[in-house]
Short mmCIF file of C-alpha atoms and ligand atoms in Angstrom, two decimals:
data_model
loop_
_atom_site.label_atom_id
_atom_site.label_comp_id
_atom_site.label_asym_id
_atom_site.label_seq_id
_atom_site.Cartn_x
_atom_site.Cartn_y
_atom_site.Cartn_z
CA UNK V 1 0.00 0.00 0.00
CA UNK V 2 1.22 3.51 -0.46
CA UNK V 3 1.79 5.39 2.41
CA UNK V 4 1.20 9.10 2.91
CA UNK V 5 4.17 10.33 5.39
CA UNK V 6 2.58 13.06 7.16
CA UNK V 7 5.68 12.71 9.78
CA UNK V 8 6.40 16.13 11.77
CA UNK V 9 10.25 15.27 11.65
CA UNK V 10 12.36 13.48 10.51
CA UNK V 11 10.13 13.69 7.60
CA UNK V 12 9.63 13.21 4.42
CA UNK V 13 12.22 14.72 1.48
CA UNK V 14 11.88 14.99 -2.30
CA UNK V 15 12.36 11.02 -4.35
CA UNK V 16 14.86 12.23 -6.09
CA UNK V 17 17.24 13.22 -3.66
CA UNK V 18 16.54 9.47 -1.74
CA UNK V 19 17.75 7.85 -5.41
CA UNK V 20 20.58 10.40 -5.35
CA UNK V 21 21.29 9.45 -1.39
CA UNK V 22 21.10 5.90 -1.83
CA UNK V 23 23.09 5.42 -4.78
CA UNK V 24 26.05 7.88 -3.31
CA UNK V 25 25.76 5.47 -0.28
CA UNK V 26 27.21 3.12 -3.12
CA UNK V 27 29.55 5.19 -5.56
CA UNK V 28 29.57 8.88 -4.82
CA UNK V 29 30.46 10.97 -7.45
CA UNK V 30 31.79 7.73 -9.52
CA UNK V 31 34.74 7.49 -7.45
CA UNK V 32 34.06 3.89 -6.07
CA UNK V 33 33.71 5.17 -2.46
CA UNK V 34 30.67 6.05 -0.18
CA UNK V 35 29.88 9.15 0.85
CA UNK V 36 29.46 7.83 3.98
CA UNK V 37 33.45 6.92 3.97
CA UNK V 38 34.76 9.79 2.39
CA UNK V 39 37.24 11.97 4.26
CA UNK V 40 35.27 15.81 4.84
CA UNK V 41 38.40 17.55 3.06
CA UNK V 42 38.08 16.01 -0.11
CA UNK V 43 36.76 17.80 -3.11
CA UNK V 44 34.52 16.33 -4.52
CA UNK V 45 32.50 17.07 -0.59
CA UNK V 46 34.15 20.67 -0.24
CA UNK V 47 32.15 20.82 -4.24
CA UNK V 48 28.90 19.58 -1.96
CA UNK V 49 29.36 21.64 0.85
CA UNK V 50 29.71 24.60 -1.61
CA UNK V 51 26.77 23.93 -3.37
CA UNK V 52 24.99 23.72 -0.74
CA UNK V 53 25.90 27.08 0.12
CA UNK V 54 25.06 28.70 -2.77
CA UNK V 55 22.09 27.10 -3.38
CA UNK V 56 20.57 28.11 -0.12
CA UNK V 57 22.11 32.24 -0.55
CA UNK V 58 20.23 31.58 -4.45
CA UNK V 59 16.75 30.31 -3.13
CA UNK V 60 16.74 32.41 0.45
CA UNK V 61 17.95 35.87 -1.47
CA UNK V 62 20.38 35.94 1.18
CA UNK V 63 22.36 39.36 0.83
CA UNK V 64 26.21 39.16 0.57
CA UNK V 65 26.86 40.55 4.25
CA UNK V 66 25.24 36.77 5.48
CA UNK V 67 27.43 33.68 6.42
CA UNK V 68 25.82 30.51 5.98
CA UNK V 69 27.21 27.27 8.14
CA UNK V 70 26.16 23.62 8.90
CA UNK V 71 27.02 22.31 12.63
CA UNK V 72 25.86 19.20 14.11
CA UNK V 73 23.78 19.09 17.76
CA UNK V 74 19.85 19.85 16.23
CA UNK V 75 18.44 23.04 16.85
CA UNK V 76 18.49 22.27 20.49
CA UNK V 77 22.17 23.40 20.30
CA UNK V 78 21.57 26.83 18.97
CA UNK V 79 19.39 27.22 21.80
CA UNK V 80 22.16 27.80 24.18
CA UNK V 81 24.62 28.81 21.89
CA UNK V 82 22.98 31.88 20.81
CA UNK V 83 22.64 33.04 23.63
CA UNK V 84 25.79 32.26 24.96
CA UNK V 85 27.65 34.40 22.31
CA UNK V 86 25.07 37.14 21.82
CA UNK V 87 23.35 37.71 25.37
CA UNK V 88 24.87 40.26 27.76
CA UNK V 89 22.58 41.53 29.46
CA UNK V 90 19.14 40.79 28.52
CA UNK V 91 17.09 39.52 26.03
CA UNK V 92 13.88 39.21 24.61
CA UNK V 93 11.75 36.49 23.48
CA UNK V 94 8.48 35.79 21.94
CA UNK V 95 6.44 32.74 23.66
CA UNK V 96 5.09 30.87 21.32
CA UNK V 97 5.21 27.15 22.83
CA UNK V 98 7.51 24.23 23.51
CA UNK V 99 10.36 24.87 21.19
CA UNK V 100 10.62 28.64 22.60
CA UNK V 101 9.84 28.08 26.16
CA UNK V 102 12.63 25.00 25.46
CA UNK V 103 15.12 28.23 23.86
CA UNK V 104 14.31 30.78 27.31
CA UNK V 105 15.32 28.15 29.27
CA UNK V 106 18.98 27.93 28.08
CA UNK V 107 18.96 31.30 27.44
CA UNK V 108 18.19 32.48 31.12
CA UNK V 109 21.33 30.61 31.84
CA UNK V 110 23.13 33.38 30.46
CA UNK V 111 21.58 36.78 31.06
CA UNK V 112 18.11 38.04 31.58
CA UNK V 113 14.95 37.18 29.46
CA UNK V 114 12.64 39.39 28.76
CA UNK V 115 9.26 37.01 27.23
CA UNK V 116 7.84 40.51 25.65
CA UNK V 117 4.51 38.85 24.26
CA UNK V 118 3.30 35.18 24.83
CA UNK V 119 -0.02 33.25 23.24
CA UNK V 120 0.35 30.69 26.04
CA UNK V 121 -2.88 32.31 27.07
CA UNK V 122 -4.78 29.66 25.19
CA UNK V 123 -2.61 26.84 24.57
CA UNK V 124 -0.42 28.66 22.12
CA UNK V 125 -2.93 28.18 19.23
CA UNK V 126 -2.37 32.00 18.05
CA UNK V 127 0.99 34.30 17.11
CA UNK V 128 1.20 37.09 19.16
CA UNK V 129 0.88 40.60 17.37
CA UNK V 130 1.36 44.13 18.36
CA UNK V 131 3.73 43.94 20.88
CA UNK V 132 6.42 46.25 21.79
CA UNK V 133 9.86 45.53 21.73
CA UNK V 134 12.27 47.22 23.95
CA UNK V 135 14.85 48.83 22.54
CA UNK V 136 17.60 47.90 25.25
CA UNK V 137 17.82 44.68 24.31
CA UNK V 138 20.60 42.50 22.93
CA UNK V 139 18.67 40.71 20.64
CA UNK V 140 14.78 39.89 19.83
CA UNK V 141 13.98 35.68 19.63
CA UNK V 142 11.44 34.38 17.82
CA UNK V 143 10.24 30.84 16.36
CA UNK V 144 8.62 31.05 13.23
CA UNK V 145 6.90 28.02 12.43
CA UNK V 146 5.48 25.87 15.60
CA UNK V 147 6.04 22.72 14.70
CA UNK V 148 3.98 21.17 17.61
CA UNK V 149 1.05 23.53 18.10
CA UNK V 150 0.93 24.49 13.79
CA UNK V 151 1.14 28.14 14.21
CA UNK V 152 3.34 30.13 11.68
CA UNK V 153 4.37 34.10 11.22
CA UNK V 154 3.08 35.10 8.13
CA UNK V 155 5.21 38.23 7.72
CA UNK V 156 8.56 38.91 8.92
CA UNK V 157 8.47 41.45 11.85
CA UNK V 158 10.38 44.66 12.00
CA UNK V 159 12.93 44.68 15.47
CA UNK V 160 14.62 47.52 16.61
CA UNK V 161 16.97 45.14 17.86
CA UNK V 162 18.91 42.01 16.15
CA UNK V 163 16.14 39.74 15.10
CA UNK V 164 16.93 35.96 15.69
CA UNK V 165 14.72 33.50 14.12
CA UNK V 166 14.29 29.46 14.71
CA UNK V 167 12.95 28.41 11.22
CA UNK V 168 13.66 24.85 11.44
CA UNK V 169 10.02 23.59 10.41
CA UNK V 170 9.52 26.19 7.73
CA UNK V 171 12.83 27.23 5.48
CA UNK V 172 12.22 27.23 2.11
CA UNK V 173 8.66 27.05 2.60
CA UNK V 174 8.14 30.35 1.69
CA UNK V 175 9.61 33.61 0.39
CA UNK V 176 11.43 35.23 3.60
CA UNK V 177 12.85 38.75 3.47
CA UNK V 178 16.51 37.33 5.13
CA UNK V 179 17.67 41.57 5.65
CA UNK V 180 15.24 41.43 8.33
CA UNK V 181 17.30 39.14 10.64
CA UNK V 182 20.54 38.98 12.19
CA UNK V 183 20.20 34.96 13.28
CA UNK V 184 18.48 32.31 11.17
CA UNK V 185 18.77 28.97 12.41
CA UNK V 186 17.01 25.91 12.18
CA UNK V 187 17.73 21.77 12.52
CA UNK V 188 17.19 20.59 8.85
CA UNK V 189 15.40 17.41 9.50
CA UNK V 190 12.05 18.73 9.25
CA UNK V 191 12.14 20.51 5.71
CA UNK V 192 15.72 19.30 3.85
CA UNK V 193 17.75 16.53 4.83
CA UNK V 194 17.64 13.53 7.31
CA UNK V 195 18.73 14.26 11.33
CA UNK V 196 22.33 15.33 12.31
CA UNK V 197 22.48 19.12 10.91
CA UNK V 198 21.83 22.44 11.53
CA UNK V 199 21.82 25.23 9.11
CA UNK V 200 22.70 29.02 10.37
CA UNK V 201 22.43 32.12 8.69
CA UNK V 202 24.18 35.09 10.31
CA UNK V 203 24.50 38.33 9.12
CA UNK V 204 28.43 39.64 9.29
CA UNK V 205 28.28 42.70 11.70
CA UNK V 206 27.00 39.78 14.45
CA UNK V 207 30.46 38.50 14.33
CA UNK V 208 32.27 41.18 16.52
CA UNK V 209 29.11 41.34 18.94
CA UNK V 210 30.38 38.04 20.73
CA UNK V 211 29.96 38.72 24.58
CA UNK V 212 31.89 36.48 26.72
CA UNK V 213 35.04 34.02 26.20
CA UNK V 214 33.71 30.72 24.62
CA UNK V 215 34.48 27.30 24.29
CA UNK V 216 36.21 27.20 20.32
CA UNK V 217 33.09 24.65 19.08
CA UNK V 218 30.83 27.55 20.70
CA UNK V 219 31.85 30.77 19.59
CA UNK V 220 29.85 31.38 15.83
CA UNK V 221 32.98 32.72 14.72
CA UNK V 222 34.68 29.21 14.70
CA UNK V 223 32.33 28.00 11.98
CA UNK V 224 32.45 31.25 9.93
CA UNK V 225 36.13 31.28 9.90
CA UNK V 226 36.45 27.58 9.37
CA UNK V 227 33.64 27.28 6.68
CA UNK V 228 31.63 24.90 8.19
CA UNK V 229 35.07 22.53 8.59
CA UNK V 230 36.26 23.41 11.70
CA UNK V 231 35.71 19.56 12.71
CA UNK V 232 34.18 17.11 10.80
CA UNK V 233 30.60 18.27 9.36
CA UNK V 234 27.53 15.67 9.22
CA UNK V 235 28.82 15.25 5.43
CA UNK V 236 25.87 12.84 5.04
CA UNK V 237 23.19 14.57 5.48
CA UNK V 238 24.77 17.96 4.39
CA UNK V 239 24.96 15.91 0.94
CA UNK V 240 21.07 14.91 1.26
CA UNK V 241 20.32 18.61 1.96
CA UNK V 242 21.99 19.65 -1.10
CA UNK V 243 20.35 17.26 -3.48
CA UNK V 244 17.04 18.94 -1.98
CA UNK V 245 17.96 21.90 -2.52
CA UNK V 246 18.71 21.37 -6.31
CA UNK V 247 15.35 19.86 -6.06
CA UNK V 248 13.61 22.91 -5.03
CA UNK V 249 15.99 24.96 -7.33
CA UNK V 250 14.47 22.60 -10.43
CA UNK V 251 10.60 23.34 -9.83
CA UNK V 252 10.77 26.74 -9.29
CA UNK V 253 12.58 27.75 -6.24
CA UNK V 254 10.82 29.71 -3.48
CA UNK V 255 8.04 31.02 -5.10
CA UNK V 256 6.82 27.76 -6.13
CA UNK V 257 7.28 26.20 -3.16
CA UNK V 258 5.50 28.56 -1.56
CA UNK V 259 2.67 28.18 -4.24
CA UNK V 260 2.39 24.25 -3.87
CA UNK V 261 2.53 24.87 0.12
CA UNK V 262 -0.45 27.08 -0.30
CA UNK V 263 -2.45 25.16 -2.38
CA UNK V 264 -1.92 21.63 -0.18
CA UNK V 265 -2.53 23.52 3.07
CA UNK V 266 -5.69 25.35 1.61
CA UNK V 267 -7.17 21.45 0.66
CA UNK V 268 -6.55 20.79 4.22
CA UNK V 269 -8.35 23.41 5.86
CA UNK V 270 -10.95 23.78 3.71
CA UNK V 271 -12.08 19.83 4.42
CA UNK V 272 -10.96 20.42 7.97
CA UNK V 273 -13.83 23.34 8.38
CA UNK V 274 -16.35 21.79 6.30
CA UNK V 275 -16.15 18.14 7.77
CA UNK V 276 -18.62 17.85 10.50
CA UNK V 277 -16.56 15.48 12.25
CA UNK V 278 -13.55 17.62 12.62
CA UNK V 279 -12.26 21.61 13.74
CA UNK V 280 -9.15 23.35 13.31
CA UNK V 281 -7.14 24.24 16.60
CA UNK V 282 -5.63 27.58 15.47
CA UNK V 283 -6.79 30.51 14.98
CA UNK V 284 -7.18 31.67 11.11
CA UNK V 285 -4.65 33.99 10.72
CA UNK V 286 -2.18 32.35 12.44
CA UNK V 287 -2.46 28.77 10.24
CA UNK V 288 0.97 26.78 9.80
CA UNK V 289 1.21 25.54 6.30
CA UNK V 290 3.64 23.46 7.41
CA UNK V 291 1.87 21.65 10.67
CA UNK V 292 -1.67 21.32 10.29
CA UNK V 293 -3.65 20.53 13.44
CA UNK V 294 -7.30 19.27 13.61
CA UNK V 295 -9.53 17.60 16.65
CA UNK V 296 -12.75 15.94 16.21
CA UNK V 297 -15.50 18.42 16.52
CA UNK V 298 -17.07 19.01 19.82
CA UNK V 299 -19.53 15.82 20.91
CA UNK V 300 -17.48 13.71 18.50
CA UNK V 301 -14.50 12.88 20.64
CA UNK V 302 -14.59 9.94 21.03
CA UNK V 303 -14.31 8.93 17.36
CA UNK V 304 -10.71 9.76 18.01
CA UNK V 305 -9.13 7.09 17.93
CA UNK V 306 -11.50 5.13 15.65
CA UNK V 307 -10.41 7.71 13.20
CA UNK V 308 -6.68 6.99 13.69
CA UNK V 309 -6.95 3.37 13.11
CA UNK V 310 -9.29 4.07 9.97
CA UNK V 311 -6.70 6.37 8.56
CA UNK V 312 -3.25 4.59 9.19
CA UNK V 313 -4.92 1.47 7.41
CA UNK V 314 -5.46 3.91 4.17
CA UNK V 315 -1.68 4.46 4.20
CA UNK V 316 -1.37 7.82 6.69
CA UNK V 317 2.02 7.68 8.41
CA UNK V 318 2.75 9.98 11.35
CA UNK V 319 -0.83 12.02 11.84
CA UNK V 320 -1.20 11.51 15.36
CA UNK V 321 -1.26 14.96 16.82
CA UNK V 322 1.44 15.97 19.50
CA UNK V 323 0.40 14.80 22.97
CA UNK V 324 0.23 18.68 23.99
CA UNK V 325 -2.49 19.57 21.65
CA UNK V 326 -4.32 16.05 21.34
CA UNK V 327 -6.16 15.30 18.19
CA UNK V 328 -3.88 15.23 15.05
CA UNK V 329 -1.08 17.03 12.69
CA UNK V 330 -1.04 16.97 9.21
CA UNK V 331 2.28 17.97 8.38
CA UNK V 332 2.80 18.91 5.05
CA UNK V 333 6.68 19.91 4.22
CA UNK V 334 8.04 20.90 0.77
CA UNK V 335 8.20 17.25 -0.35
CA UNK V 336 4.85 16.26 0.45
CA UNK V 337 2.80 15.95 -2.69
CA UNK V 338 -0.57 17.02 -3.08
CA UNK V 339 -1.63 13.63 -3.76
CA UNK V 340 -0.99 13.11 -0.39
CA UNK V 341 -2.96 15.57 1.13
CA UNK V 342 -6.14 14.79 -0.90
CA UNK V 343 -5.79 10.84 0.21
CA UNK V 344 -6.16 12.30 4.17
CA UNK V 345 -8.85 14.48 2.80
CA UNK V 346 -10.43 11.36 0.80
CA UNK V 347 -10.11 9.20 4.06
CA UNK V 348 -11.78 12.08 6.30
CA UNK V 349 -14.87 12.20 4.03
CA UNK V 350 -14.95 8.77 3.82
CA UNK V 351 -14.79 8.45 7.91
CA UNK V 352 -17.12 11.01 7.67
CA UNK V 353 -20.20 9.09 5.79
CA UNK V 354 -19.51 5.97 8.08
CA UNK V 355 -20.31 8.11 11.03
CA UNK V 356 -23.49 10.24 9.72
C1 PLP W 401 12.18 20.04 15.76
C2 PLP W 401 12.37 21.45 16.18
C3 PLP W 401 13.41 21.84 17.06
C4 PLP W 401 14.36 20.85 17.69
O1 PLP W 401 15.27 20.41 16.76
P1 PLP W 401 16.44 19.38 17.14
O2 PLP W 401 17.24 19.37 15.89
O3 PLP W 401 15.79 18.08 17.47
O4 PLP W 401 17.18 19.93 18.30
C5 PLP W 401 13.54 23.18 17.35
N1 PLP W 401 12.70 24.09 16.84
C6 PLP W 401 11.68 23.75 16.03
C7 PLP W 401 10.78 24.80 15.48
C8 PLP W 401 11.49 22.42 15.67
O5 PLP W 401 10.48 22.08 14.85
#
C-alpha cells in the first residue's frame, strides 16, 4: 500500500534526492567510495558543501553581508549557543510554545529574558501581534513556524533590535525577506535533509558582537572562519540537503514552493472546516502551512481514535497529533505531494459518511 508520510520530523524529502542518497551510499560521485566513507576535506564534498551554500544564498535571497554554516547538535544546540555568544545583558523572546519556552530556558542561563509577548494564554494556538519591543535589548527571539502547536508568522516582523529567528520547520517554505534578521537557524530534518544538521544564517556585523570568552566549538565565529570545517561536518546529510535543494531549485525555487505549500494547506483546511466530524485548533490567521492541526468536533471525541486506526490502514504515516495539543497534525513539508494531502482528505470524508 502507499503510504502518505505526514511525519512532523524526521520527515519526508523529495524522491529524487533518496535515489541520489542511496546510490552515493554506493559510488559517490563515480569514485568507487561512499559518501558515507569519504574523508570531509576532499573535493569532490568541499564541491557539496559549496553547493549547498550557494544554493541556499540563491533560493533564500540571502544578501552578501550573510554567512551561511552547517554544525551538528539539532536546533536544540543553537538554543544555548545563541545566547551564549550574543546575550549580555538581557534579552527578549516571543512565547510561542515548547520549542521557545525550550530556547528561554537555556537562554536564562546566560543573562536576563525578557518574554515581551506570549499566546500561552490559550494553549499557544495564536501568534502574538502588536507587541512592543524594547529597545535595550541584545537581541529579539522568535520561532517562526510551531512545529507542535501548527502556528506560523506570516510576515517577517520589523525589530529595533537584532532579530533571531528558529525556522527549522519552515525554510524554504516560503519567500522570507533574510535583511530582516541577524540569526536564522534551524535543525534541517524537518524541511531538507535527514537528522544530524543544523543550518545558520548570520548576518556579518554579528560577528564582533560576541559577549563572553567561549568554548572554540561555541563561539559562531569558529564556523564562519572555518567554513563549516572546523571539525568534521555531518557530510551525510549535508549531501542529502543539497540534493534537496537542487530539487527545489528545479521546480521553481521559493516562489513555487511557496505556491504548492499554499495550495496543499488550503485542501486541508478547507475539508478540515467543512467536515462535520472535525475543527481546526488555530486561529485563522495564524495557520501553519507546514503543521496542520485538527480535533474531532465538539460531541465527537470519542471517534478519536476510531479515526486513527481508519486512517493509518489507508496508508497515513505519522498524523497523530502531539500529545500537547491532542487530536492530530497533518504535516505537510516541501516534499509532500498534493496527492498526499487529498488521500487524508479522501479518508476524512470517507470516515465522515460511516459516522453520519
Ligand atoms: C524540531 C524542532 C526543534 C528541535 O530540533 P532538534 O534538531 O531536534 O534539536 C527546534 N525548533 C523547532 C521549530 C522544531 O520544529
Amino acid at each position: 500500500m502507499k503510504k502518505h508520510n505526514f511525519s512532523a520530523g524526521p520527515s519526508i524529502l523529495p524522491e529524487v534526492a533518496y535515489q541520489n542518497a542511496a546510490k552515493a551510499i554506493l559510488d559517490f560521485n563515480g569514485t568507487g567510495l561512499s559518501i558515507l566513507s569519504i574523508s570531509h576535506r576532499t573535493k569532490d564534498f568541499e564541491d557539496v558543501l559549496a553547493s549547498a551554500q550557494s544554493l541556499m544564498r540563491e533560493l533564500l535571497n540571502i544578501p552578501e553581508n550573510y554567512h551561511i554554516y552547517f554544525v551538528g547538535g539539532g536546533a536544540s544546540t543553537q538554543f544555548f549557543q545563541l545566547p551564549a555568544n550574543f546575550l549580555g545583558r538581557k534579552a527578549g523572546y516571543v512565547n510561542t510554545g515548547v520549542w521557545t519556552k525550550k530556547a528561554i530556558k537555556e537562554a536564562k542561563l546566560y543573562g536576563e529574558v525578557e518574554v515581551v509577548a506570549s499566546s500561552e494564554d490559550r494553549n499557544f494556538c495564536y501568534i502574538p501581534k502588536g507587541f512592543d519591543i524594547p529597545q535595550d535589548l541584545d537581541y529579539l527571539y522568535i520561532c517562526t513556524n510551531n512545529t507542535i502547536y501548527g502556528t506560523e508568522y506570516k510576515t517577517d516582523i520589523d525589530s529595533p533590535v537584532p532579530l533571531i529567528a528558529d525556522m527549522s520547520s519552515d525554510i524554504l517554505s516560503r519567500p522570507v525577506d533574510v535583511s530582516k534578521y541577524a540569526v536564522i537557524y534551524g535543525g534541517a530534518q524537518k524541511n531538507l535533509a535527514p537528522a544530524g544538521v543544523s543550518f545558520v544564517i548570520i548576518r556579518d556585523d554579528m560577528l564582533s558582537k560576541v559577549v563572553r570568552p567561549l568554548p572554540t566549538m561555541v563561539n559562531v565565529n569558529t564556523h564562519v572562519e572555518n567554513n563549516s570545517m572546523f571539525n568534521t561536518p555531518p557530510v551525510f546529510p549535508i549531501f542529502v540537503m543539497n540534493e534537496t535543494l537542487k530539487w527545489i531549485k528545479s521546480i521553481g525555487g521559493v516562489e513555487a514552493m511557496y505556491k504548492r505549500n499554499v495550495e496543499k494547506a488550503q485542501v486541508l483546511y478547507d475539508e478540515i472546516e467543512r467536515n462535520t466530524l472535525f475543527r481546526p485548533t488555530v486561529d485563522k490567521a495564524d495557520r501553519s502551512l507546514m503543521n496542520i492541526c485538527f480535533v474531532m468536533a465538539e460531541g465527537k471525541e470519542e471517534l478519536a481514535a476510531d479515526f486513527l486506526k481508519f486512517a493509518t490502514e489507508r496508508g497515513m504515516v505519522g498524523i497523530k497529533g502531539h500529545r500537547l495539543v491532542g487530536g492530530f497534525r497533518a504535516s505537510c513539508y516541501n516534499a509532500l505531494p498534493k496527492e498526499s494531502v487529498e488521500a487524508l482528505v479522501a479518508c476524512m470524508q470517507e470516515f465522515e459518511q460511516l459516522h453520519k
